[in-house]
Tab-separated table of C-alpha atoms in Angstrom:
chain	number	residue	atom	x	y	z
G	433	MET	CA	-8.928	14.376	25.686
G	434	ARG	CA	-12.231	15.532	25.879
G	435	GLU	CA	-11.572	17.796	29.123
G	436	SER	CA	-8.450	19.263	27.423
G	437	TYR	CA	-10.530	20.100	24.491
G	438	ILE	CA	-13.262	21.900	26.173
G	439	SER	CA	-10.697	23.711	28.522
G	440	THR	CA	-8.999	24.663	25.630
G	441	ILE	CA	-11.660	26.347	23.510
G	442	ASN	CA	-12.912	27.983	26.729
G	443	LYS	CA	-9.445	29.557	27.228
G	444	LEU	CA	-9.988	30.655	23.687
G	445	LYS	CA	-13.196	32.164	24.088
G	446	ASN	CA	-12.313	34.222	26.888
G	447	ALA	CA	-8.865	35.320	25.444
G	448	VAL	CA	-11.413	37.213	22.271
G	449	GLY	CA	-13.552	39.169	25.122
G	450	SER	CA	-16.660	40.480	23.342
G	451	ALA	CA	-16.222	39.053	19.885
G	452	ASN	CA	-19.276	36.478	18.890
G	453	PHE	CA	-17.735	33.301	19.408
G	454	TYR	CA	-18.619	30.203	17.603
G	455	HIS	CA	-17.597	26.667	17.859
G	456	MET	CA	-18.488	23.800	15.214
G	457	LEU	CA	-16.951	20.188	15.838
G	458	VAL	CA	-17.314	18.235	12.635
G	459	PRO	CA	-17.712	14.530	12.443
G	460	THR	CA	-15.882	12.475	10.486
G	461	GLN	CA	-16.832	9.934	7.898
G	462	VAL	CA	-16.056	6.943	10.333
G	463	GLU	CA	-19.116	8.152	12.309
G	464	PHE	CA	-21.681	7.332	9.477
G	465	THR	CA	-20.044	3.966	8.645
G	466	ASP	CA	-20.198	0.162	9.885
G	467	ILE	CA	-17.183	-0.908	10.759
G	468	PRO	CA	-16.577	-4.438	10.088
G	469	SER	CA	-16.476	-7.069	13.264
G	470	ASN	CA	-13.085	-8.230	12.243
G	471	ILE	CA	-11.340	-4.928	13.087
G	472	LYS	CA	-13.306	-4.022	16.575
G	473	GLN	CA	-10.807	-3.599	19.179
G	474	GLU	CA	-11.635	-4.708	22.837
G	475	ASP	CA	-12.063	-1.082	24.076
G	476	ASN	CA	-14.697	-0.446	20.800
G	477	PHE	CA	-12.731	2.774	20.295
G	478	TYR	CA	-13.783	2.551	16.436
G	479	ASN	CA	-17.234	2.391	17.220
G	480	LEU	CA	-17.502	4.887	19.983
G	481	SER	CA	-20.269	7.408	19.163
G	482	GLN	CA	-18.695	11.026	17.655
G	483	LYS	CA	-22.330	12.527	18.786
G	484	THR	CA	-21.918	11.598	22.300
G	485	PHE	CA	-18.227	13.751	22.507
G	486	ILE	CA	-19.595	16.499	20.018
G	487	ASP	CA	-22.896	16.842	22.586
G	488	ALA	CA	-20.584	16.710	25.811
G	489	VAL	CA	-18.446	19.764	24.648
G	490	ALA	CA	-21.446	21.701	23.295
G	491	GLY	CA	-22.829	21.401	26.858
G	492	ALA	CA	-19.927	22.492	28.582
G	493	LEU	CA	-18.892	25.473	26.119
G	494	ALA	CA	-18.204	28.543	28.407
G	495	SER	CA	-20.957	31.406	28.914
G	496	GLY	CA	-21.596	33.147	25.375
G	497	SER	CA	-20.438	30.659	23.346
G	498	ILE	CA	-22.716	29.390	20.021
G	499	ASP	CA	-22.286	25.967	19.290
G	500	VAL	CA	-22.677	25.146	15.778
G	501	ASN	CA	-24.705	22.219	15.053
G	502	VAL	CA	-23.681	20.245	11.534
G	503	TYR	CA	-24.328	16.867	12.604
G	504	ASP	CA	-27.353	16.597	11.867
G	505	ARG	CA	-27.162	18.104	8.313
G	506	LEU	CA	-24.282	15.837	7.494
G	507	LYS	CA	-25.922	12.915	8.709
G	508	ALA	CA	-28.895	13.384	6.872
G	509	ALA	CA	-27.073	14.139	3.462
G	510	TYR	CA	-24.489	10.994	3.972
G	511	GLU	CA	-27.680	8.810	4.571
G	512	ALA	CA	-28.887	10.091	1.438
G	513	GLU	CA	-25.824	8.933	-0.119
G	514	GLU	CA	-24.305	12.429	-0.958
G	515	TYR	CA	-20.656	12.729	-1.824
G	516	LEU	CA	-19.661	13.997	1.766
G	517	TYR	CA	-16.226	12.270	2.196
G	518	PHE	CA	-13.453	11.282	0.128
G	519	ARG	CA	-12.804	7.512	-0.137
G	520	THR	CA	-9.089	7.953	-0.071
G	521	ASP	CA	-8.455	10.888	2.085
G	522	ILE	CA	-9.262	12.058	5.512
G	523	ASN	CA	-10.841	15.111	4.667
G	524	TRP	CA	-14.486	16.264	3.601
G	525	THR	CA	-15.558	17.425	0.064
G	526	ALA	CA	-16.394	21.001	-0.753
G	527	LEU	CA	-20.404	19.987	-0.684
G	528	ALA	CA	-20.023	18.959	2.911
G	529	ALA	CA	-18.131	21.793	3.650
G	530	TYR	CA	-20.792	24.187	1.885
G	531	TYR	CA	-23.743	22.683	4.146
G	532	ALA	CA	-21.568	23.572	6.968
G	533	TYR	CA	-21.115	26.724	5.776
G	534	THR	CA	-25.254	27.171	5.605
G	535	ASP	CA	-25.506	26.297	9.184
G	536	PHE	CA	-22.754	28.712	10.207
G	537	ALA	CA	-24.984	31.481	8.691
G	538	ALA	CA	-27.708	30.259	10.482
G	539	ALA	CA	-25.996	30.736	13.663
G	540	ALA	CA	-24.508	34.041	12.644
G	541	GLY	CA	-27.683	35.312	11.334
G	542	PHE	CA	-27.228	35.999	7.713
G	543	SER	CA	-28.515	34.322	4.373
G	544	PRO	CA	-25.448	31.957	3.048
G	545	ALA	CA	-25.105	32.232	-0.941
G	546	ALA	CA	-26.712	29.887	-3.035
G	547	LEU	CA	-24.303	27.132	-3.985
G	548	GLU	CA	-25.962	27.395	-7.699
G	549	ALA	CA	-24.138	30.989	-7.622
G	550	PHE	CA	-20.721	29.301	-8.187
G	551	PRO	CA	-19.686	27.594	-11.164
G	552	VAL	CA	-18.855	23.814	-10.328
G	553	LYS	CA	-15.463	22.538	-11.718
G	554	SER	CA	-13.965	19.274	-11.328
G	555	TYR	CA	-10.033	17.777	-10.495
G	556	GLU	CA	-9.485	14.052	-10.944
G	557	PRO	CA	-8.423	11.692	-10.330
G	558	PHE	CA	-7.530	12.336	-6.783
G	559	LEU	CA	-5.740	9.972	-4.368
G	560	GLY	CA	-5.720	11.409	-1.057
G	561	ARG	CA	-3.454	10.357	2.564
G	562	PHE	CA	-5.095	6.824	2.584
G	563	TYR	CA	-3.639	6.068	-0.433
G	564	THR	CA	-0.218	7.744	0.256
G	565	ALA	CA	-0.013	6.052	3.279
G	566	THR	CA	-0.844	2.471	2.262
G	567	GLY	CA	-0.323	2.289	-1.519
G	568	ALA	CA	-3.513	0.087	-1.406
G	569	GLU	CA	-4.746	-0.943	-4.742
G	570	ILE	CA	-8.198	-1.195	-4.027
G	571	LEU	CA	-7.907	2.696	-3.357
G	572	LYS	CA	-6.272	3.581	-6.503
G	573	ASP	CA	-9.029	1.618	-8.365
G	574	ASN	CA	-11.579	4.137	-6.395
G	575	ALA	CA	-9.686	7.480	-6.752
G	576	ASP	CA	-11.773	10.226	-5.942
G	577	SER	CA	-13.060	13.400	-7.636
G	578	ILE	CA	-12.741	16.626	-6.176
G	579	LEU	CA	-15.814	18.635	-7.166
G	580	TYR	CA	-15.318	22.327	-6.488
G	581	TYR	CA	-17.081	25.792	-6.715
G	582	ASP	CA	-15.465	28.567	-8.286
G	583	VAL	CA	-16.289	31.465	-5.583
G	584	ASP	CA	-13.310	33.314	-6.832
G	585	SER	CA	-15.870	35.166	-8.850
G	586	VAL	CA	-16.943	37.055	-5.384
G	587	ASN	CA	-13.383	38.581	-6.495
G	588	ALA	CA	-11.275	37.939	-3.400
G	589	CYS	CA	-7.655	38.562	-3.523
G	590	VAL	CA	-5.645	36.127	-1.253
G	591	THR	CA	-2.559	36.671	0.296
G	592	MET	CA	-0.422	33.908	1.394
G	593	TYR	CA	2.438	33.823	3.738
G	594	SER	CA	4.629	30.782	4.029
G	595	ASN	CA	8.043	30.397	5.322
G	596	ASN	CA	8.538	34.123	5.776
G	597	ALA	CA	7.740	34.652	2.039
G	598	THR	CA	4.754	36.713	0.835
G	599	TYR	CA	2.506	35.769	-2.058
G	600	ASN	CA	0.299	38.229	-3.683
G	601	ASN	CA	-2.731	37.917	-5.848
G	602	ARG	CA	-3.591	34.137	-5.231
G	603	ARG	CA	-6.735	32.648	-5.764
G	604	LEU	CA	-9.187	30.780	-3.659
G	605	THR	CA	-9.441	27.912	-5.936
G	606	TYR	CA	-6.875	26.036	-8.154
G	607	GLY	CA	-7.289	23.410	-11.294
G	608	GLU	CA	-4.089	23.285	-12.131
G	609	VAL	CA	-2.649	20.691	-9.492
G	610	SER	CA	-0.446	18.425	-11.219
G	611	ASP	CA	0.276	15.882	-8.415
G	612	THR	CA	-3.063	13.734	-7.947
G	613	SER	CA	-2.225	13.270	-4.052
G	614	ASN	CA	-2.199	16.899	-3.717
G	615	GLY	CA	-5.129	17.241	-5.146
G	616	TYR	CA	-6.947	18.909	-2.127
G	617	ASN	CA	-4.552	21.632	-2.900
G	618	VAL	CA	-7.463	22.855	-4.915
G	619	PHE	CA	-8.535	24.830	-2.112
G	620	LEU	CA	-6.400	27.798	-1.277
G	621	GLY	CA	-3.445	26.392	-3.293
G	622	GLY	CA	-2.105	24.447	-0.594
G	623	VAL	CA	-1.197	24.716	2.882
G	624	ALA	CA	0.387	27.869	4.088
G	625	SER	CA	1.269	29.639	7.525
G	626	ARG	CA	-1.144	32.463	6.977
G	627	PHE	CA	-3.701	33.441	4.453
G	628	LYS	CA	-5.062	37.266	4.299
G	629	ILE	CA	-8.599	37.379	1.630
G	630	THR	CA	-10.111	40.663	1.280
G	631	THR	CA	-13.338	40.871	-1.075
G	632	GLU	CA	-14.994	43.668	-2.681
G	633	GLN	CA	-17.244	43.501	0.149
G	634	THR	CA	-18.160	46.836	1.692
G	635	ASN	CA	-20.068	45.568	5.310
G	636	GLY	CA	-16.620	46.002	7.179
G	637	LYS	CA	-17.388	42.584	8.201
G	638	LYS	CA	-14.159	40.431	9.541
G	639	ILE	CA	-13.860	36.757	10.453
G	640	LEU	CA	-11.646	34.874	12.425
G	641	VAL	CA	-11.423	31.127	11.880
G	642	VAL	CA	-9.321	28.658	13.959
G	643	GLY	CA	-9.371	24.954	12.392
G	644	ASP	CA	-7.479	22.326	10.839
G	645	THR	CA	-6.802	21.575	7.153
G	646	SER	CA	-10.683	20.332	6.728
G	647	ALA	CA	-11.380	24.095	6.938
G	648	MET	CA	-9.601	24.734	3.782
G	649	PRO	CA	-12.943	23.966	1.353
G	650	PHE	CA	-15.047	25.801	4.007
G	651	VAL	CA	-13.259	29.379	4.533
G	652	PRO	CA	-13.850	30.138	0.465
G	653	PHE	CA	-17.607	30.190	0.841
G	654	LEU	CA	-17.291	33.025	3.803
G	655	THR	CA	-15.770	35.330	1.203
G	656	SER	CA	-19.329	35.955	0.113
G	657	ASP	CA	-20.391	37.875	3.604
G	658	TYR	CA	-17.245	39.002	4.916
G	659	GLN	CA	-14.952	41.957	3.658
G	660	GLU	CA	-11.562	40.318	5.195
G	661	ASP	CA	-10.599	37.031	6.435
G	662	ILE	CA	-7.015	36.517	7.575
G	663	SER	CA	-6.462	32.930	7.689
G	664	ALA	CA	-3.469	30.435	9.063
G	665	VAL	CA	-3.077	26.653	8.056
G	666	LEU	CA	0.148	25.068	8.958
G	667	GLN	CA	0.563	21.655	8.069
G	668	GLY	CA	-0.493	19.737	10.951
G	669	GLY	CA	-3.416	20.999	11.095
G	670	TYR	CA	-4.304	24.500	12.277
G	671	PHE	CA	-6.271	26.936	10.496
G	672	ARG	CA	-6.627	30.713	11.563
G	673	PHE	CA	-9.060	33.220	9.720
G	674	CYS	CA	-9.479	36.822	11.100
G	675	SER	CA	-12.652	38.807	12.151
G	676	GLY	CA	-14.018	42.184	12.711
G	677	LYS	CA	-17.921	42.503	12.972
G	678	ARG	CA	-17.016	40.472	14.917
G	679	HIS	CA	-17.872	36.973	14.454
């Protein structure tokens, strides 16, 4: 699986030619969690180090690729008991995504927007995919809160393309999510086949991001630094963002 992933990433790098190419692998919460001995498998799958995988991939990237290390920042913040991962869902929080954004900014050579620049809002209760898959009472009794940041103050204008339909004048964040299991839709309003995001920036910078649905809270922060973003999110976990000066 690792070799297949490396091959795919390097083919993508070669396909984009001279554009700046950044790669980021994000550890999941299990990397920093002690796994009870009664659920360990004989092959030790649950306890294999994600960092070993992440480092191996970073060392095998095609020449010219820039690997963005988010592991160290997230590990330190997790050990400081910051709210980086949801209890009831597979995804990370907006705070964790912000830390990744600052690591990306350092790699890309620009100063990130301060977190304090965005008003913080909350959506609760949030019962994510772990709960919808299991219906476990212990998860229901420990529902999450989604803290998100009002990035729309950057005056972004989002167009969403979904099932051959086009929806204009959308936002980057939504607080009006009715179903607690869909609370993650506060980011970009939900999963769609493609997003086009334009801002009032005049620097001409454009960016393409390819990722899974965990990119949904990450992408809005980039509107502070890029004039145009074209993004695609597919339900299974494919995310794309469009780029021009060119990152």
